Short mmCIF file of C-alpha atoms in Angstrom, two decimals:
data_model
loop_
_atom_site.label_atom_id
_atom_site.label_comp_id
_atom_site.label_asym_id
_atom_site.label_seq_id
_atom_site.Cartn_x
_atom_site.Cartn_y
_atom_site.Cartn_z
CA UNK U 1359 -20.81 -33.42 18.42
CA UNK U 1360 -21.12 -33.14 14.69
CA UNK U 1361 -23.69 -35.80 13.30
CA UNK U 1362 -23.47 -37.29 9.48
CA UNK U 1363 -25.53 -34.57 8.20
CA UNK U 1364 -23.89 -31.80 9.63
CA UNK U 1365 -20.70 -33.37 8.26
CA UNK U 1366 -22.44 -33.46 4.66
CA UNK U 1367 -23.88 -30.42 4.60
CA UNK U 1368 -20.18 -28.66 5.85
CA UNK U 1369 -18.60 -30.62 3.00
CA UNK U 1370 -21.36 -29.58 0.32
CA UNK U 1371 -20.75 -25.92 1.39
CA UNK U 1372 -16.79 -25.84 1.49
CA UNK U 1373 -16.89 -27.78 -2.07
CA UNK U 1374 -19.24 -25.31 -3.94
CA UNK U 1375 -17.74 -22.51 -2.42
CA UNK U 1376 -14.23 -24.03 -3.69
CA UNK U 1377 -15.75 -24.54 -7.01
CA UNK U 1378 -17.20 -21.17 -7.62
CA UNK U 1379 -14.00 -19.71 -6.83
CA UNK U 1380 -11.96 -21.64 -9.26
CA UNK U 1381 -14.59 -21.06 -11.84
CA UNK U 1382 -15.06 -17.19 -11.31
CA UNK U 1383 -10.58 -16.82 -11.36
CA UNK U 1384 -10.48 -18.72 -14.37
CA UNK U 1385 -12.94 -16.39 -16.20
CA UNK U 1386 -11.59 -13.38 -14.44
CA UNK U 1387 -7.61 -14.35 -15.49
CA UNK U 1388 -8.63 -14.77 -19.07
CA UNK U 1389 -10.08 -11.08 -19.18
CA UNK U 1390 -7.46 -9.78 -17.32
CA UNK U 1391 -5.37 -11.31 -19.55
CA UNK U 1392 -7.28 -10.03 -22.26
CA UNK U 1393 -6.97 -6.37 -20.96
CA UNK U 1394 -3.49 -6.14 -20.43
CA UNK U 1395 -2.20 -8.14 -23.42
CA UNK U 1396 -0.49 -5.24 -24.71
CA UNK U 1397 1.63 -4.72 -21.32
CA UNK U 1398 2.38 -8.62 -21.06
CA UNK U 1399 4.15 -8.60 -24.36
CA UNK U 1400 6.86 -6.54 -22.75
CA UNK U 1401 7.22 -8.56 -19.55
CA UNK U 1402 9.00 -11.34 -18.84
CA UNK U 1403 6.83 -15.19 -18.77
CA UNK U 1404 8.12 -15.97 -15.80
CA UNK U 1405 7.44 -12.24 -13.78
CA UNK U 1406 3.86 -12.38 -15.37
CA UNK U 1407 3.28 -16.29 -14.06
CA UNK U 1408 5.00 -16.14 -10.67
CA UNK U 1409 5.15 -12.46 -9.44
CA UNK U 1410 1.82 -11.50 -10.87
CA UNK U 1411 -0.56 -13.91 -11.60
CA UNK U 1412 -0.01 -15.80 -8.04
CA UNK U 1413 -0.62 -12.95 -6.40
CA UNK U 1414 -3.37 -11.36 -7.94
CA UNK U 1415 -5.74 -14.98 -8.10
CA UNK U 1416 -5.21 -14.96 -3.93
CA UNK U 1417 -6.03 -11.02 -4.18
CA UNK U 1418 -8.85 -11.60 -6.37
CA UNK U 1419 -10.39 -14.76 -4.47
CA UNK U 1420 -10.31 -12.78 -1.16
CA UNK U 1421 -11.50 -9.84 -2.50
CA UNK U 1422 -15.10 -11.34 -3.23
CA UNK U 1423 -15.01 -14.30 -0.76
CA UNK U 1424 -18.57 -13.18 0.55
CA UNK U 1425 -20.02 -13.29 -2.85
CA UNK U 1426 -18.27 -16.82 -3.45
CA UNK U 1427 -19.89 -17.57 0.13
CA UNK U 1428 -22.93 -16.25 -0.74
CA UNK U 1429 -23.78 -17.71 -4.21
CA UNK U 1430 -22.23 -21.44 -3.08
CA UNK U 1431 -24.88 -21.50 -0.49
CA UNK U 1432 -27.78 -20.36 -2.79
CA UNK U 1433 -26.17 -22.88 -5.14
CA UNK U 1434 -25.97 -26.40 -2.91
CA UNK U 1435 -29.01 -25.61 -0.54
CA UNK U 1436 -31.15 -24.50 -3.74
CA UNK U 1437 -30.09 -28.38 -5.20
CA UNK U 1438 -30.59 -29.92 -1.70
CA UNK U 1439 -34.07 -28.21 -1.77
CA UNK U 1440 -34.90 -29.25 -5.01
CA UNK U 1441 -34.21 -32.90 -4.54
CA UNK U 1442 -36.46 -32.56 -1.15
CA UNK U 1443 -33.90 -32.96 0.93
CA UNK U 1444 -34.19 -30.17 3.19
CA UNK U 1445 -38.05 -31.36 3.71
CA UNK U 1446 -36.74 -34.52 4.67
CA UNK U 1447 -34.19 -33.06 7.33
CA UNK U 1448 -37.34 -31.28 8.38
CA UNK U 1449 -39.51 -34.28 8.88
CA UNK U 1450 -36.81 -36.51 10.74
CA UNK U 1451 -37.33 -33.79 13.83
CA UNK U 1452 -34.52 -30.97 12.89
CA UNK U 1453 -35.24 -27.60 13.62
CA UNK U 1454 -34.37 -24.98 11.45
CA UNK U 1455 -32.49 -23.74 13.77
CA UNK U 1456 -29.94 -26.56 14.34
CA UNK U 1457 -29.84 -26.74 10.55
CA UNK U 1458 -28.30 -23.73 10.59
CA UNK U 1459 -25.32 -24.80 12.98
CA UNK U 1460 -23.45 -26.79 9.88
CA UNK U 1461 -24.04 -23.57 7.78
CA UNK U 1462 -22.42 -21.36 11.05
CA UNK U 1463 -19.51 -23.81 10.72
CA UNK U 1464 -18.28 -23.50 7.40
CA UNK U 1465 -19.14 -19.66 7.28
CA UNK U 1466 -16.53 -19.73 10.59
CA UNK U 1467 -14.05 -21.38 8.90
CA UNK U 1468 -14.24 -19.21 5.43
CA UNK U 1469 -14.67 -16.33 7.63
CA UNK U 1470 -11.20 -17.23 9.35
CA UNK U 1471 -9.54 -18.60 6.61
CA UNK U 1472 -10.81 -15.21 4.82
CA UNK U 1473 -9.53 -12.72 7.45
CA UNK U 1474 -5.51 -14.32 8.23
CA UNK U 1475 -5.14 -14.52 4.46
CA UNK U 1476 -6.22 -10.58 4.27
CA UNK U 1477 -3.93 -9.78 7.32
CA UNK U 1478 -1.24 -11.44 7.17
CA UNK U 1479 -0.49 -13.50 3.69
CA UNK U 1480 -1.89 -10.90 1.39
CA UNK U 1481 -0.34 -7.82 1.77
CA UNK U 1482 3.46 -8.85 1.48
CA UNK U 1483 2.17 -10.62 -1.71
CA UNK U 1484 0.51 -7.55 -2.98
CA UNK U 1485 4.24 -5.82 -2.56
CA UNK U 1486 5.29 -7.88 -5.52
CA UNK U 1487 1.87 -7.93 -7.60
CA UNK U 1488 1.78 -3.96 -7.52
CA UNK U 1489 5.46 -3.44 -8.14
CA UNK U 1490 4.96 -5.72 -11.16
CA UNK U 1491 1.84 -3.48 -12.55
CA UNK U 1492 3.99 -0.18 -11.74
CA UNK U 1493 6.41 -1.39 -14.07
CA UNK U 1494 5.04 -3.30 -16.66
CA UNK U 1495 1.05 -2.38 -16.48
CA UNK U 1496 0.65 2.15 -15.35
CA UNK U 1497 2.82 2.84 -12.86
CA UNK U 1498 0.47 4.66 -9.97
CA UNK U 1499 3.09 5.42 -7.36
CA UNK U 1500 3.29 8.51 -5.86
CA UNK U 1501 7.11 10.17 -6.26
CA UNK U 1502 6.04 13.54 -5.82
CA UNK U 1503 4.65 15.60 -3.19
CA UNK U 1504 4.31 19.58 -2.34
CA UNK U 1505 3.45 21.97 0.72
CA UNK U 1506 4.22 19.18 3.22
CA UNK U 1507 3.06 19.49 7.04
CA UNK U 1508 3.17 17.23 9.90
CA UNK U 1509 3.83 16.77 13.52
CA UNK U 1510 6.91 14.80 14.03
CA UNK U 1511 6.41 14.51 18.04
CA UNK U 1512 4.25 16.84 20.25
CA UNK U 1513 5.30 20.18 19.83
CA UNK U 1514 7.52 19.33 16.78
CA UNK U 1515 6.25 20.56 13.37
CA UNK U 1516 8.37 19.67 10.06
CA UNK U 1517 7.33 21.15 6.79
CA UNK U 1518 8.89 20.86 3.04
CA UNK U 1519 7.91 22.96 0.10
CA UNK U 1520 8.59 19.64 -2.45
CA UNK U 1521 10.02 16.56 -2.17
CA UNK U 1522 11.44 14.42 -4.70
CA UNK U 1523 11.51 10.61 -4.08
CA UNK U 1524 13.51 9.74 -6.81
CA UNK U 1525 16.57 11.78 -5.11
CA UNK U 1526 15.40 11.21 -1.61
CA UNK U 1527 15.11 15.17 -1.63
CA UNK U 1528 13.10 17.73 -0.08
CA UNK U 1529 13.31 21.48 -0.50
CA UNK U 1530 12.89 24.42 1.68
CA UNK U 1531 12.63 22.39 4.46
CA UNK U 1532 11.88 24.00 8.59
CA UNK U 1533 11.61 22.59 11.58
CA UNK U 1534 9.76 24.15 14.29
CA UNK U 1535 9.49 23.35 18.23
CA UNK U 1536 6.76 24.49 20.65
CA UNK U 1537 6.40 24.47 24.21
CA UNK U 1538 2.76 25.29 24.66
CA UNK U 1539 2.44 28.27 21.84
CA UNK U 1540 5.62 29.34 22.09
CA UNK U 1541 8.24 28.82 19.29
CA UNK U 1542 11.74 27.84 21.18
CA UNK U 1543 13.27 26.81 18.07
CA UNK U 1544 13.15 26.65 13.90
CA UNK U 1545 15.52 25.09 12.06
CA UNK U 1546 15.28 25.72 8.34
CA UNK U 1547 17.39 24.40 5.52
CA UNK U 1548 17.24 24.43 1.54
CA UNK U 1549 16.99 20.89 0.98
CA UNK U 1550 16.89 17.43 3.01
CA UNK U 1551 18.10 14.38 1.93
CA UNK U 1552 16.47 11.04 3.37
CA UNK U 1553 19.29 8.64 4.07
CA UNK U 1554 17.51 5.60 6.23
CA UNK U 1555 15.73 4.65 8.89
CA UNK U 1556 14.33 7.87 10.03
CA UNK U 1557 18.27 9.39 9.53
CA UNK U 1558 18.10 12.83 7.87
CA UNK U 1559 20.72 14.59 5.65
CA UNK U 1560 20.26 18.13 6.27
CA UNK U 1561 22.11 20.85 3.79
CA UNK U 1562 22.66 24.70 4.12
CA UNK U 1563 20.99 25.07 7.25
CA UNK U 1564 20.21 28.03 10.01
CA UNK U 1565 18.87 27.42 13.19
CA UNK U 1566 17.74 30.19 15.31
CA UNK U 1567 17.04 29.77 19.01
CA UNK U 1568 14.96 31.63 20.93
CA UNK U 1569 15.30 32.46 24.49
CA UNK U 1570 13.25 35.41 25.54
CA UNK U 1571 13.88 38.46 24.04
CA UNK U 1572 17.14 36.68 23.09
CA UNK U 1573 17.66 35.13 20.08
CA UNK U 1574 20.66 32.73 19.20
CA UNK U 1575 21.57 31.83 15.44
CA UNK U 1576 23.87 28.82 14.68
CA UNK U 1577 24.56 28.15 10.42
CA UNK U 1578 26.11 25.24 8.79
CA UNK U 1579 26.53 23.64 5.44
CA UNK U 1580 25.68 19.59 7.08
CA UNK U 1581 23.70 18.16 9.72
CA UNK U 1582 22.70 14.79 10.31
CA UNK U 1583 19.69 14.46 12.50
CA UNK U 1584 17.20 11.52 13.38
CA UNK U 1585 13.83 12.81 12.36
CA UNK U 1586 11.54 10.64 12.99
CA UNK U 1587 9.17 10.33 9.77
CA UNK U 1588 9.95 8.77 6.61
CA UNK U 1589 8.87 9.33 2.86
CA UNK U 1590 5.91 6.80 3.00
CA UNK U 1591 4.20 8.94 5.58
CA UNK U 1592 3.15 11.40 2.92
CA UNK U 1593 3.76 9.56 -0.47
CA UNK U 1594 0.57 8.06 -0.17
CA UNK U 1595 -0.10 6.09 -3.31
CA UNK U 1596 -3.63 4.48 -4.22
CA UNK U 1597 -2.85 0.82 -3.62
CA UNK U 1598 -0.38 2.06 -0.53
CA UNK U 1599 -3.46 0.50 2.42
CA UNK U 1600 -3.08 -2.98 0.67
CA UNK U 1601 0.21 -3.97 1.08
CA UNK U 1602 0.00 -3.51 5.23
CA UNK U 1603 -0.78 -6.23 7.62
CA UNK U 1604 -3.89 -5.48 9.41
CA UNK U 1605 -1.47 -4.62 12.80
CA UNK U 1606 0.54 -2.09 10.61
CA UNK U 1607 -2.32 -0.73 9.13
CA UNK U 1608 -3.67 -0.22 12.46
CA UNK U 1609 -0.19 1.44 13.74
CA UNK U 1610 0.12 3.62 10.78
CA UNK U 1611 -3.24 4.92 10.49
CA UNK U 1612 -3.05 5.62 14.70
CA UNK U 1613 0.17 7.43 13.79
CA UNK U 1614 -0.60 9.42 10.90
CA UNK U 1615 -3.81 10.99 13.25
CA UNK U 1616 -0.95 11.88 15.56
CA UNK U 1617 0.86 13.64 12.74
CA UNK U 1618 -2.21 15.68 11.46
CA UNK U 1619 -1.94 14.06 8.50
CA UNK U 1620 -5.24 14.08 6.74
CA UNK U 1621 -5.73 11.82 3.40
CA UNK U 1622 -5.81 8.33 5.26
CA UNK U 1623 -9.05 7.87 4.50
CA UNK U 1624 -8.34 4.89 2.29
CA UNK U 1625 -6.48 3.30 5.07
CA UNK U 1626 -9.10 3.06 7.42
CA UNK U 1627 -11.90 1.98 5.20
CA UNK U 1628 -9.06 -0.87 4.00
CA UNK U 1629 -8.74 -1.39 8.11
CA UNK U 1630 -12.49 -1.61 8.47
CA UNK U 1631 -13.16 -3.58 5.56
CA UNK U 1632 -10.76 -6.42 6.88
CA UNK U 1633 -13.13 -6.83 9.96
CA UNK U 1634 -16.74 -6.44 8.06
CA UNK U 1635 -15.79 -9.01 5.56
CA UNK U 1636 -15.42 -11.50 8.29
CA UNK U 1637 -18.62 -10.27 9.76
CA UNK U 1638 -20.45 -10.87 5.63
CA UNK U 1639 -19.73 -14.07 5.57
CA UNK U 1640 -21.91 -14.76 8.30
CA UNK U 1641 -24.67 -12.37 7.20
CA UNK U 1642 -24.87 -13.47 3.81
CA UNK U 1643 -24.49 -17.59 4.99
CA UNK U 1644 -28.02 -16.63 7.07
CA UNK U 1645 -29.34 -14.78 4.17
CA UNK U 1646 -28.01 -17.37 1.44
CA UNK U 1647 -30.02 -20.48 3.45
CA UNK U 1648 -33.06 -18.80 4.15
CA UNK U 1649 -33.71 -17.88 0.50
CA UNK U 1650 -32.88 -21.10 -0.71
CA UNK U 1651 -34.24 -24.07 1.63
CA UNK U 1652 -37.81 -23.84 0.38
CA UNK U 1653 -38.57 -25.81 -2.82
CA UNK U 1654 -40.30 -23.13 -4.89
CA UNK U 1655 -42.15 -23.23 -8.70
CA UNK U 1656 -39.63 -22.77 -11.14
CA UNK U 1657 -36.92 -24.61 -9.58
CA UNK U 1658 -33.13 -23.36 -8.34
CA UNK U 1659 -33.06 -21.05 -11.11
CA UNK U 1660 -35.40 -18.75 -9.04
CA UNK U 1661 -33.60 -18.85 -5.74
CA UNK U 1662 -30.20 -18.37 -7.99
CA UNK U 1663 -31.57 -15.33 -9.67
CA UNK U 1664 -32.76 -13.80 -6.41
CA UNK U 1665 -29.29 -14.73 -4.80
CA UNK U 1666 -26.98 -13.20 -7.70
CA UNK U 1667 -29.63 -9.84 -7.35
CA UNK U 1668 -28.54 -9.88 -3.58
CA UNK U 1669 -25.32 -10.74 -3.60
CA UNK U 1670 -24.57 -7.92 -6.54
CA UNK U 1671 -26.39 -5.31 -4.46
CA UNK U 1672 -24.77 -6.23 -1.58
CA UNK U 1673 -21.41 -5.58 -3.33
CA UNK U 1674 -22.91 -2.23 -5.03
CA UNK U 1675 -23.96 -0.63 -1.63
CA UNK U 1676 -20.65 -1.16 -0.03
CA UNK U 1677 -18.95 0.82 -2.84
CA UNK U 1678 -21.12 2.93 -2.63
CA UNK U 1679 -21.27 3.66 1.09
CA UNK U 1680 -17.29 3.78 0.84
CA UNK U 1681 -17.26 6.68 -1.22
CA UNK U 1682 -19.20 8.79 1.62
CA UNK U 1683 -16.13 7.95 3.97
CA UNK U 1684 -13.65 9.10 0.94
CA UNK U 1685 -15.94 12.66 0.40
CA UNK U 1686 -16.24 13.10 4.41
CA UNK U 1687 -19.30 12.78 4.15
CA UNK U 1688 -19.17 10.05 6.98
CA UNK U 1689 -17.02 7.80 9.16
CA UNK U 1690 -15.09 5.48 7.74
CA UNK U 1691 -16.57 2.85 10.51
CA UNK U 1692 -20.42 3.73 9.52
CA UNK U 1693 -19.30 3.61 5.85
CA UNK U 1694 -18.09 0.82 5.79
CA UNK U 1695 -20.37 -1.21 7.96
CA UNK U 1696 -23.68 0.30 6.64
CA UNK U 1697 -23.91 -2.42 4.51
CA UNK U 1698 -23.74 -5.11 7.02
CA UNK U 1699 -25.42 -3.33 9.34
CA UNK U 1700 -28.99 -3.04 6.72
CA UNK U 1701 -28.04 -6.70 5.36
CA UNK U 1702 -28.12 -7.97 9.21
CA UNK U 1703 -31.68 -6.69 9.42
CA UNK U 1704 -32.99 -8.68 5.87
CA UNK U 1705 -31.17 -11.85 7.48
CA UNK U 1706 -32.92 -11.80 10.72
CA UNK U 1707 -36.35 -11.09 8.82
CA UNK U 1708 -35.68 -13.64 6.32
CA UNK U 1709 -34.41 -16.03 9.27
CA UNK U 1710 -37.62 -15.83 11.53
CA UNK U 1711 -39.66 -16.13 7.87
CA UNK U 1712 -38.10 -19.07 6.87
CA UNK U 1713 -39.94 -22.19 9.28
CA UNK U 1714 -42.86 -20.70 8.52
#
């Protein structure tokens, strides 16, 4: 049962955190704002307010949650700490310990709250935020590709020499099936037109079939066929990982390994990064109260300075440890939950330190 305290404590946390969102937007709109002035005059008020700028402050308070987690427990517990009245929890009999359960609480609920918002509610409203910067702001999607390779089913290779994606077009295009190592079949055609759903236009085609020592040879000038790939499965653009839910990201990135295809790095870090975020909150809740509950000399400016240092670090060394996954230089799993993983062993130090 949750007592008066724990009730006041939960409520201190949520509202700080709250409040150090809605300050931290506000100054990040106006410099957004700021930077893309010269874009915004071209774009319509309403496409800027509505298509844009309610997606991105969603985007934008997600994106750092930990850190707003982080620095509103530093914040409330460095003020309750101050006004002595974490010694006076102490004194009435509470542990440390079952201090900590209010703190467990809200980070459970921000850590929820966090990850539904990043699998489910985000993404389709990151469709409309990064169709309004391709057109209005640099345009970063990917129209082009060349040298294309992948397995459409087991045994079933497709390749393209270029496609287009502003004509749905791809040229030089074969198809090639295998039983084992042996090639029973190539199809091969000087362009391919992508219709829908996986339906395939192809032009000025030969197929040769081979049967032994026998060889068969059928030509045409059309052929519709169900191919089962589609241009997003190698028009991989940069923000391409952010506009799945966290179940299509998973599908895609199990069926792109399928495929062979190899630059989906960004897809699983974006896949991993949905689950370790959950996992910060916690972390940096544990980290965030043990720093802050003692009343040290110099006040809550101390314990504020040493949480912003953290908290900025923290944020550092998981860019950092992303880029390894990018270079191949490790998984995207370790990468990604290096940080978490060092982080969990300063909160359990910091933890056991903390009564004394």
């Amino acid at each position: 049962m949750l007592k008066k305290i724990d009730i006041y404590i939960i409520k201190k946390f949520l509202g700080t955190y709250f409040f150090a969102i809605a300050l931290i937007i506000s100054i990040a709109v106006v410099f957004d704002i700021n930077e893309k002035l010269d874009s915004f005059l071209n774009a319509p008020l309403k496409a800027i307010v509505v298509d844009y700028y309610l997606n991105f402050i969603p985007y934008f308070a997600n994106l750092f949650s930990p850190l707003f987690t982080f620095i509103a427990v530093i914040f409330f517990t460095s003020k309750l700490a101050d006004n002595s009245e974490i010694i006076a929890m102490l004194s009435s009999g509470i542990s440390f310990r079952r201090l900590m359960i209010p703190y467990m609480i809200s980070a459970a609920i921000i850590a929820g709250v966090t990850f539904y918002l990043n699998s489910y509610v985000i993404p389709p409203a990151n469709v409309t935020r990064i169709e309004f910067q391709n057109k209005y702001v640099k345009n970063k999607k990917v129209d082009y590709a060349s040298n294309i390779q992948l397995q459409v089913e087991p045994g079933v290779i497709a390749y393209m020499s270029r496609y287009d994606n502003n004509t749905k077009t791809g040229y030089r295009f074969s198809l090639e099936k295998f039983e084992g190592k042996i090639l029973k079949s190539r199809l091969t055609a000087q362009t391919v037109t992508y219709d829908s759903a996986y339906h395939w236009i192809i032009k000025d085609y030969m197929i040769r079939n081979f049967n032994g020592m026998r060889e068969e040879l059928t030509r045409g000038s059309r052929l519709d066929s169900i191919i089962t790939i589609e241009p997003s499965d190698f028009l991989i653009s940069r923000y391409d990982s952010e506009l799945m839910t966290t179940s299509a990201l998973k599908t895609y990135i199990d069926r792109q390994k399928k495929r062979g295809v190899a630059n989906i790095k960004d897809f699983e870090i974006e896949y991993e990064k949905r689950f370790a975020m959950t996992a910060a909150s916690f972390i940096l809740t544990v980290i965030g109260m043990s720093l802050s509950s003692r009343k040290v000399k110099g006040g809550m400016g101390v314990n504020i300075g040493i949480g912003l240092l953290l908290s900025f670090s923290y944020i550092l060394f998981s860019t950092v440890s992303s880029t390894f996954a990018v270079s191949g230089a490790t998984s995207p799993r370790i990468a990604v939950w290096l940080p978490n993983i060092v982080y969990s062993i300063i909160a359990v130090y910091l933890y056991q330190k903390a009564p004394k």
